[in-house]
Tab-separated table of C-alpha atoms and ligand atoms in Angstrom:
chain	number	residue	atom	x	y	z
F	112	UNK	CA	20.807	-88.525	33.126
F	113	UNK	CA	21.140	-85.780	30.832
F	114	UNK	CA	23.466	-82.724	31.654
F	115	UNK	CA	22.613	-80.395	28.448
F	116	UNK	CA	18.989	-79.161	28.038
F	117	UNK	CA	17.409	-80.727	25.492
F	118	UNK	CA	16.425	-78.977	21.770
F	119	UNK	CA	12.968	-78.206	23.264
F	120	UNK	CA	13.990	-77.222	26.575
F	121	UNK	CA	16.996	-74.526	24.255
F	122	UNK	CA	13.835	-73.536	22.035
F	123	UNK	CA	11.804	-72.627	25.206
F	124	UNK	CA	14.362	-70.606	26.920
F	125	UNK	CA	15.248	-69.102	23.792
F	126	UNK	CA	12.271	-67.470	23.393
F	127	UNK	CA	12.091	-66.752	26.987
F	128	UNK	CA	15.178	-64.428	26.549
F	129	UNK	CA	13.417	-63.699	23.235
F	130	UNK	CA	10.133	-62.475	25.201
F	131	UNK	CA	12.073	-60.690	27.853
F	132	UNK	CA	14.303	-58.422	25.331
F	133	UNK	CA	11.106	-57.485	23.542
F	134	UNK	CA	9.120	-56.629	27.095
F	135	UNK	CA	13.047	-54.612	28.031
F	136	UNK	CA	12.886	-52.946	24.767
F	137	UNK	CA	8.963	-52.081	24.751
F	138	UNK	CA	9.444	-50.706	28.428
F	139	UNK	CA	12.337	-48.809	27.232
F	140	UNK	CA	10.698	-47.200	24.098
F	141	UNK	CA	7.461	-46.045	26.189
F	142	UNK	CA	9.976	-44.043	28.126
F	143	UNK	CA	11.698	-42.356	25.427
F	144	UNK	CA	8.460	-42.007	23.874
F	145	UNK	CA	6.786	-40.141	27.139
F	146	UNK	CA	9.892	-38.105	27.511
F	147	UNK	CA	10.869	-36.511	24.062
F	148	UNK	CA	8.829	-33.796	21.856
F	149	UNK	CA	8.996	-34.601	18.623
F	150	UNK	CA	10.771	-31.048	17.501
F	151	UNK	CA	13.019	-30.760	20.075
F	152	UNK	CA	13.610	-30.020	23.926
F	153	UNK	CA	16.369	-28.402	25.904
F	154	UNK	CA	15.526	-30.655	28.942
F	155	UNK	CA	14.089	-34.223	28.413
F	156	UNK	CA	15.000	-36.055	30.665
F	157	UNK	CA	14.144	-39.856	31.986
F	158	UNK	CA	16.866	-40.243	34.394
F	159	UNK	CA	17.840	-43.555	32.911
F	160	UNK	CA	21.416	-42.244	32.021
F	161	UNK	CA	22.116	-41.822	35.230
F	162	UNK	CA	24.761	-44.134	36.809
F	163	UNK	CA	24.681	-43.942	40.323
F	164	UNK	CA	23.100	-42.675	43.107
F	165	UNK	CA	24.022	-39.123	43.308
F	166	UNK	CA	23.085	-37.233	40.267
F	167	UNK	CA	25.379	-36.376	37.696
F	168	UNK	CA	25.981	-34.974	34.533
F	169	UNK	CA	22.651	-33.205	32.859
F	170	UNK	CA	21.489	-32.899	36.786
F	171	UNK	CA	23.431	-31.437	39.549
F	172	UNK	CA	22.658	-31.011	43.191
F	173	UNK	CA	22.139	-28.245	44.532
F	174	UNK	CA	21.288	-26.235	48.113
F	175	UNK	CA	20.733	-22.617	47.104
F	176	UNK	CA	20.909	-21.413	50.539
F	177	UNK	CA	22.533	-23.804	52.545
F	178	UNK	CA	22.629	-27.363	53.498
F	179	UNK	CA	21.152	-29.027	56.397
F	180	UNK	CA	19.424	-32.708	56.073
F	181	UNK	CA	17.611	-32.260	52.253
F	182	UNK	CA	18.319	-34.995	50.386
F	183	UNK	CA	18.346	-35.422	46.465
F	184	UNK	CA	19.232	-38.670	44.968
F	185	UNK	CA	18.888	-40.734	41.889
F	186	UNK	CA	16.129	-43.724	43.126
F	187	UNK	CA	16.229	-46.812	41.214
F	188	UNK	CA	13.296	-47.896	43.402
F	189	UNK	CA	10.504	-45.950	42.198
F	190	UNK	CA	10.353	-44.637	38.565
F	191	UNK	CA	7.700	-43.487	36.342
F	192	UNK	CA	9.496	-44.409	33.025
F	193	UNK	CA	12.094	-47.467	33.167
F	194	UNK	CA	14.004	-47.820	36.286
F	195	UNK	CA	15.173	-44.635	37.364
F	196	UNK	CA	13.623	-41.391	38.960
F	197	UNK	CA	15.090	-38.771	41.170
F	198	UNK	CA	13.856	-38.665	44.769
F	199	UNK	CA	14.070	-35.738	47.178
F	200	UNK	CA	13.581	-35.890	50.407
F	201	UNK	CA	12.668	-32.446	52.009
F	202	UNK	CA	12.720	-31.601	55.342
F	203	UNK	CA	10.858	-28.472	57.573
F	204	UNK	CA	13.047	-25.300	57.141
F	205	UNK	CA	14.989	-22.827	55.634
F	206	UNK	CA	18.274	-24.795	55.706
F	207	UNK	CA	16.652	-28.082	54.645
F	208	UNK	CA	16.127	-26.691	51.113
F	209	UNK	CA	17.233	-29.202	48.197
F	210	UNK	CA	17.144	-29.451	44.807
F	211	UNK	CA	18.623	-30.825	41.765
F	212	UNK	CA	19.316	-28.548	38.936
F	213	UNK	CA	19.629	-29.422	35.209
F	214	UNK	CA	22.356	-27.801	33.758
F	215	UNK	CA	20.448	-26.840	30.738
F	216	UNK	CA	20.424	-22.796	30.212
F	217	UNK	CA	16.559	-22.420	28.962
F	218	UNK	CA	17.270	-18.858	27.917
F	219	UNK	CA	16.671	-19.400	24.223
F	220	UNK	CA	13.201	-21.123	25.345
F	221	UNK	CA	10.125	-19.413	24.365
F	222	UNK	CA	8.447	-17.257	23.365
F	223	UNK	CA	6.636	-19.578	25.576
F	224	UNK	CA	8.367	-21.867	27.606
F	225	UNK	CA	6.667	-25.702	28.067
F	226	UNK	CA	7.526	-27.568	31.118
F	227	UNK	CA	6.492	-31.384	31.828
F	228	UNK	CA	6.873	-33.346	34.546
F	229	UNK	CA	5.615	-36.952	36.336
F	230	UNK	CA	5.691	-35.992	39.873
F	231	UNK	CA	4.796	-38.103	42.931
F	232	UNK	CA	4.301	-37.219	46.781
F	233	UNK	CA	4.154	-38.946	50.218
F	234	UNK	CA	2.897	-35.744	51.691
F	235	UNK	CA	0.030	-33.669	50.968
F	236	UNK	CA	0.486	-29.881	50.513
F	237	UNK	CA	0.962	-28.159	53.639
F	238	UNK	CA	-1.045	-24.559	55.158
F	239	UNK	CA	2.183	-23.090	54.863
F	240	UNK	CA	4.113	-22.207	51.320
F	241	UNK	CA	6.562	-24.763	49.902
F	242	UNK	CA	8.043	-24.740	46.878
F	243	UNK	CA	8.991	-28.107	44.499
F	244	UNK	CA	9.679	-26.571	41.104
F	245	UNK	CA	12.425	-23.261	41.035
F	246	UNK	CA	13.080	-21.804	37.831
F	247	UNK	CA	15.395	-18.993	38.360
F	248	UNK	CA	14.750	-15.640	36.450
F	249	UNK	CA	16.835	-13.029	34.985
F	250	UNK	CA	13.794	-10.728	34.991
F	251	UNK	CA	13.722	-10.983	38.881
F	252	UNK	CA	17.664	-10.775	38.740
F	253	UNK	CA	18.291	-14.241	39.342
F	254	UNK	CA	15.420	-15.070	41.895
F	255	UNK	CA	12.836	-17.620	41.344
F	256	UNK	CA	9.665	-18.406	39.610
F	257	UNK	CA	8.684	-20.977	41.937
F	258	UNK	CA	5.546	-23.841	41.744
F	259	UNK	CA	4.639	-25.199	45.013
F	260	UNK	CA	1.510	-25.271	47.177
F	261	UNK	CA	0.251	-22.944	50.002
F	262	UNK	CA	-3.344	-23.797	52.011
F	263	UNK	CA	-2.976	-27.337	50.792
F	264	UNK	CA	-3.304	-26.299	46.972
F	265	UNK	CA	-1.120	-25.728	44.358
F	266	UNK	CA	0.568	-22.218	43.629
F	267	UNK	CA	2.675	-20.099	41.778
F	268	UNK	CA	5.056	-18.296	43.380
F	269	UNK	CA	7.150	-15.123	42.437
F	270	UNK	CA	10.373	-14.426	44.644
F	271	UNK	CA	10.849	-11.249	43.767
F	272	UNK	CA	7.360	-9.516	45.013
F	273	UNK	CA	5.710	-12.522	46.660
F	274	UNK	CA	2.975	-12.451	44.466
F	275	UNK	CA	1.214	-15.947	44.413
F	276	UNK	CA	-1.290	-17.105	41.557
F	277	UNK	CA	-3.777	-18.026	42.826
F	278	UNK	CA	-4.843	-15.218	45.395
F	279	UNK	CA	-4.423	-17.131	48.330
F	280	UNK	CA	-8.062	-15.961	49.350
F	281	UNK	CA	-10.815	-18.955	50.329
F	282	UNK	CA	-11.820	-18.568	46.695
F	283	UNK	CA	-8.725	-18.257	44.719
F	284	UNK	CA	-7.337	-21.226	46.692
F	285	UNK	CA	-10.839	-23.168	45.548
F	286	UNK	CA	-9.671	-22.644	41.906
F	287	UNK	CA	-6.275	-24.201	42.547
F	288	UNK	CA	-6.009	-28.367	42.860
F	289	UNK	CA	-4.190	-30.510	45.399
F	290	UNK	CA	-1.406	-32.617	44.410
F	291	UNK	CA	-2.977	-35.681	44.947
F	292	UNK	CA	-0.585	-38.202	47.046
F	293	UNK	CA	0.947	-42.001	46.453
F	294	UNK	CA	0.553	-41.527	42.861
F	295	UNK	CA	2.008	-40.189	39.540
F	296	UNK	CA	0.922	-36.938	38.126
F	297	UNK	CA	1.229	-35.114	35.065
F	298	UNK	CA	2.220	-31.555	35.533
F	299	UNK	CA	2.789	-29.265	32.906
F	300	UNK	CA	3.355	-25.548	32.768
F	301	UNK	CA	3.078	-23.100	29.812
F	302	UNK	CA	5.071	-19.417	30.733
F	303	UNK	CA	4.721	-16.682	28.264
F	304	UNK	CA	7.826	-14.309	28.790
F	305	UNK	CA	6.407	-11.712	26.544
F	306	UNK	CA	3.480	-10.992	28.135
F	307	UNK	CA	1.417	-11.916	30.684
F	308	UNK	CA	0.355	-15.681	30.592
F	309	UNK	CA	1.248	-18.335	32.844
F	310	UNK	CA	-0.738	-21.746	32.659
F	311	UNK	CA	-1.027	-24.875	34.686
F	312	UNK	CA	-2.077	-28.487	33.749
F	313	UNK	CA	-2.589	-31.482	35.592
F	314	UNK	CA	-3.482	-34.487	33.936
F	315	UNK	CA	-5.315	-33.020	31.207
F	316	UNK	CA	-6.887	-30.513	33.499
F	317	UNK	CA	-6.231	-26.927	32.743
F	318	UNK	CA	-6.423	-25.830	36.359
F	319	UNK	CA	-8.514	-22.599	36.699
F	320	UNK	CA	-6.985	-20.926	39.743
F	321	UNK	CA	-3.215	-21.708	38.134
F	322	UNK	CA	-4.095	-19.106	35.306
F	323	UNK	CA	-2.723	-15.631	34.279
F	324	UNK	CA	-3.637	-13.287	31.511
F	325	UNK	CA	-3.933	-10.007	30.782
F	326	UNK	CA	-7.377	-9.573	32.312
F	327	UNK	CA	-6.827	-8.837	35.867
F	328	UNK	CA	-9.644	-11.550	37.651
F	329	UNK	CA	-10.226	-10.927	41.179
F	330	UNK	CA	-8.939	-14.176	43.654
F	331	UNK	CA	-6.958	-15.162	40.427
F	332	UNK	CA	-4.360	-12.956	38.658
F	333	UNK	CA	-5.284	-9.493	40.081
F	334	UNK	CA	-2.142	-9.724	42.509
F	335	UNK	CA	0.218	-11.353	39.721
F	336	UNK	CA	-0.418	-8.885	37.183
F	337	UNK	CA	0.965	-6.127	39.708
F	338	UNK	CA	3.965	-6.974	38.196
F	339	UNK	CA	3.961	-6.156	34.162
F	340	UNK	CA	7.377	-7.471	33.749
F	341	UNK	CA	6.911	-10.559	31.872
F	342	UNK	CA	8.986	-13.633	33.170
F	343	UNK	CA	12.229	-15.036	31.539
F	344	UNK	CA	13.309	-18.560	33.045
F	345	UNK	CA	16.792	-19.518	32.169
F	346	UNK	CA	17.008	-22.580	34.407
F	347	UNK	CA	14.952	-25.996	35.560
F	348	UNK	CA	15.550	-26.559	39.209
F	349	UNK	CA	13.748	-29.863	40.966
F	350	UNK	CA	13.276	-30.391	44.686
F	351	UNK	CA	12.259	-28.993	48.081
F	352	UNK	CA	11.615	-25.555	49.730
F	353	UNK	CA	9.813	-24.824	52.976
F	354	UNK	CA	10.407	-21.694	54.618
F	355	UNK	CA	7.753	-22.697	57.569
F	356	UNK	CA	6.911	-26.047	57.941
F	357	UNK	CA	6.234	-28.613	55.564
F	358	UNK	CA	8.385	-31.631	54.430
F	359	UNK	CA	7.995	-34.477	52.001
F	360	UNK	CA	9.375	-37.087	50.083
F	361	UNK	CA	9.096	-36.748	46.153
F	362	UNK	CA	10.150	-38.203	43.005
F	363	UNK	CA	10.482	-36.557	39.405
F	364	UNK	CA	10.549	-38.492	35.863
F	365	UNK	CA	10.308	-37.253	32.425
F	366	UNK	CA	10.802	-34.050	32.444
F	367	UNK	CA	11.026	-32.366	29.633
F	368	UNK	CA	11.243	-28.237	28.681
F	369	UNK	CA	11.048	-26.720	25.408
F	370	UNK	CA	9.560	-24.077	23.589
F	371	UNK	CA	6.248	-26.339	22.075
F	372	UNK	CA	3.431	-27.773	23.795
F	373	UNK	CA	4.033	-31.342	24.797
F	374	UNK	CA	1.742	-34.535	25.830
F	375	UNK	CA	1.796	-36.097	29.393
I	785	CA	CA1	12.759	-42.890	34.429
């Protein structure tokens, strides 16, 4: 009986381990690939650096207000790149607000600042506003430019005045877009902070309702463009807000923020 494998049975699991490294390294690359601009980013960000379960270095937790049962943690479960994502699990209320903050300072971002993200959802969008994406603001002292979802659609948020893009009329929420549930989705966000601009992708759809310029449209941008001070982000922060009711579970991979436009 032989104990060693023979030449042929060596050849065949060499190339086994052959076949595997080249499938690791392909799966590997497309990540690096989805997550990087070519000319640069302050944030890009696959989460496969991270070690452990709570995250760490580039990515910090975070409860602005204060804690109760939000949850943020590094999930090697679920990913949208490799094997790593970060999962937050929201809950209903003020005190339930978590998020996980990169500790990149995006000031020197712009003129217009481009923001990418995978996102995925359990939940759909609630009636009530909730918030996923902060980006705090020095021209709002500190408070947020928030992206979440009000009337079951996605919205823009400004902390400082309240002002929501879209209107949050029946027909300005019409020209906003669920976030679609169970799956991955591209979302990506162009901000202007010299002037009035503010877009929204997802997929490759710009999404009408999620769009600011200088032409005040009624249902739209009329109520955003109250405020002529143009935005300046200075921070990325990923993760949960409801202030009335509304939880979910979500995950976040390549993410990416720089000051070029950049693929899904
Ligand atoms: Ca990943």
């Amino acid at each position: 009986m032989r104990i060693l494998p023979s030449r042929s049975r060596w050849a065949a699991a060499l190339t086994a381990v052959a076949l595997l490294t080249t499938g690791f390294s392909a799966h590997a690359a497309s990540g690096a690939e989805a997550g990087c601009p070519a000319d640069g980013a302050l944030i890009c960000s696959d989460f496969e650096d991270q070690t452990g379960p709570v995250p760490s270095g580039d990515w910090q937790f975070t409860t602005p207000d204060c804690q109760g049962t939000g949850t943020a943690a590094v999930d090697t479960e679920v990913a949208h790149s490799g094997g790593r994502s970060l999962r937050v699990d929201g809950g209903t209320g003020y005190c339930n607000h978590a998020f996980v903050a990169s500790t990149a300072d995006l000031s020197s971002a712009g003129p217009v600042v481009y923001v990418r993200m995978w996102v995925r959802h359990t939940t759909a969008l609630p009636a009530a506003h909730v918030t996923f994406v902060s980006l705090p603001d020095t021209s709002q002292d500190g408070r947020s430019l928030r992206v979440g979802g009000q009337n079951g659609a996605l919205q823009w948020n400004r902390e400082v005045d309240d002002a929501t893009l879209p209107a949050q009329s029946p027909a300005g929420v019409a020209l906003s877009r669920p976030l679609p549930t169970d799956s991955w989705q591209c979302l990506r966000f162009s901000i202007d902070t010299t002037a009035p601009g503010l877009d929204t992708w997802l997929g490759d759809e710009l999404v009408p309702g999620l769009h600011a310029d200088g032409d005040p449209t009624q249902d739209v941008d009329q109520q955003w463009l109250a405020r002529t001070t143009p935005p300046r982000p200075t921070a990325l922060r990923l993760g949960w807000e409801s202030y009335g009711t509304g939880d979910d579970t979500l995950w976040f991979d390549d993410v990416t923020v720089g000051s070029a436009p950049v693929d899904c």
